[in-house]
Amino acid sequence: MKQFFETLVLNTEKKSLIEITKYIHNFLNNSKISNGLLNLSILHTSASLIIQENADSDVKTDLIYFFDSIVKQDKNFLHTTEGIDDMPAHIKVALTQTNLTISIIENELKLGTWQGVYLFEHRLDPKSRKILMHVIGN
């Protein structure tokens, strides 16, 4: 049994979904683990991780629209330390995920045909985001 970990640092530009699947594949190839589990953890409270369709970019646009429609920035939130988008970003994270676990079987990240892994940036301004990639297996 072996394990490897690496921190992926990404700079976001604005509220968006950024596919990170290629970074994960590179990490897994370097780890040489052919069967095991990959855990991804985003080290922030205002951005999240999701698995979502990667074939049609309209899905990303619709997801951002949907989350913005259910968590409005014009609410009278008490927590506005970093701006009007601060508390809405925290709520969106609570509705999504900060950790993902994905199986690796025979050198393959087990995702569906049209699935990709995304960093879901919920803030309006550019941010530097860290994702811990941790794989264990043989």
XYZ file of C-alpha atoms in Angstrom, residues 37-138:
102
model
C -8.956 5.764 -3.700
C -8.457 9.418 -4.485
C -9.630 11.992 -1.977
C -9.917 15.648 -3.006
C -10.347 18.361 -0.373
C -10.720 22.044 -1.122
C -9.111 24.066 1.654
C -11.573 26.963 1.580
C -15.054 27.861 2.828
C -16.273 29.869 -0.163
C -15.508 27.476 -3.052
C -16.474 23.837 -3.504
C -15.865 20.684 -5.525
C -18.417 18.913 -7.696
C -18.613 16.147 -10.276
C -20.658 17.325 -13.229
C -21.203 16.969 -16.964
C -18.216 18.087 -19.033
C -19.675 17.817 -22.543
C -21.958 20.878 -22.761
C -20.751 24.201 -21.335
C -24.381 25.325 -20.941
C -24.510 23.073 -17.865
C -21.935 25.270 -16.133
C -23.854 28.436 -17.014
C -27.134 26.926 -15.799
C -25.585 25.738 -12.514
C -24.243 29.196 -11.735
C -27.628 30.718 -12.608
C -29.473 28.176 -10.422
C -27.269 28.695 -7.357
C -27.479 32.476 -7.770
C -31.272 32.237 -7.953
C -31.630 30.249 -4.718
C -28.953 32.161 -2.770
C -29.411 35.854 -3.475
C -26.683 38.390 -2.728
C -29.255 41.028 -1.810
C -30.248 39.235 1.402
C -29.595 41.021 4.669
C -26.892 38.659 5.896
C -24.969 39.556 9.033
C -21.716 38.062 7.734
C -20.398 40.476 5.082
C -16.775 40.690 6.245
C -15.402 40.208 2.730
C -18.262 41.748 0.780
C -21.810 41.138 -0.356
C -20.875 37.782 -1.921
C -19.263 36.459 1.289
C -22.195 34.755 3.044
C -23.866 33.598 -0.209
C -20.591 31.816 -1.061
C -20.598 30.040 2.319
C -24.207 28.903 1.797
C -23.413 27.568 -1.687
C -20.531 25.562 -0.224
C -22.905 24.120 2.395
C -25.184 22.990 -0.465
C -22.373 21.380 -2.453
C -19.200 19.581 -1.304
C -15.735 20.303 0.009
C -14.486 16.705 -0.344
C -14.801 14.100 -3.081
C -13.672 10.474 -3.041
C -13.268 8.696 -6.373
C -12.184 5.121 -7.064
C -9.166 4.301 -9.215
C -9.390 0.898 -10.884
C -6.750 -0.414 -13.305
C -5.155 3.035 -13.759
C -8.522 4.648 -14.507
C -10.264 7.380 -12.546
C -13.788 5.976 -12.313
C -15.913 8.762 -13.717
C -18.858 8.399 -16.064
C -18.586 9.105 -19.788
C -19.630 12.746 -19.528
C -18.358 13.491 -16.021
C -15.594 15.835 -14.972
C -14.366 17.174 -11.644
C -14.813 20.905 -11.082
C -13.720 23.598 -8.691
C -16.877 25.672 -8.164
C -15.788 29.244 -7.407
C -18.568 31.101 -5.589
C -16.859 34.466 -5.083
C -17.015 37.406 -7.507
C -13.353 38.454 -7.299
C -10.248 36.450 -8.287
C -8.990 34.027 -5.637
C -6.115 31.606 -5.163
C -7.575 28.187 -4.308
C -5.858 25.111 -2.876
C -7.079 21.565 -3.409
C -5.397 18.714 -1.553
C -5.163 15.617 -3.752
C -4.493 12.462 -1.709
C -4.334 8.999 -3.250
C -3.890 5.700 -1.437
C -3.614 2.261 -2.993
C -1.213 0.010 -4.848
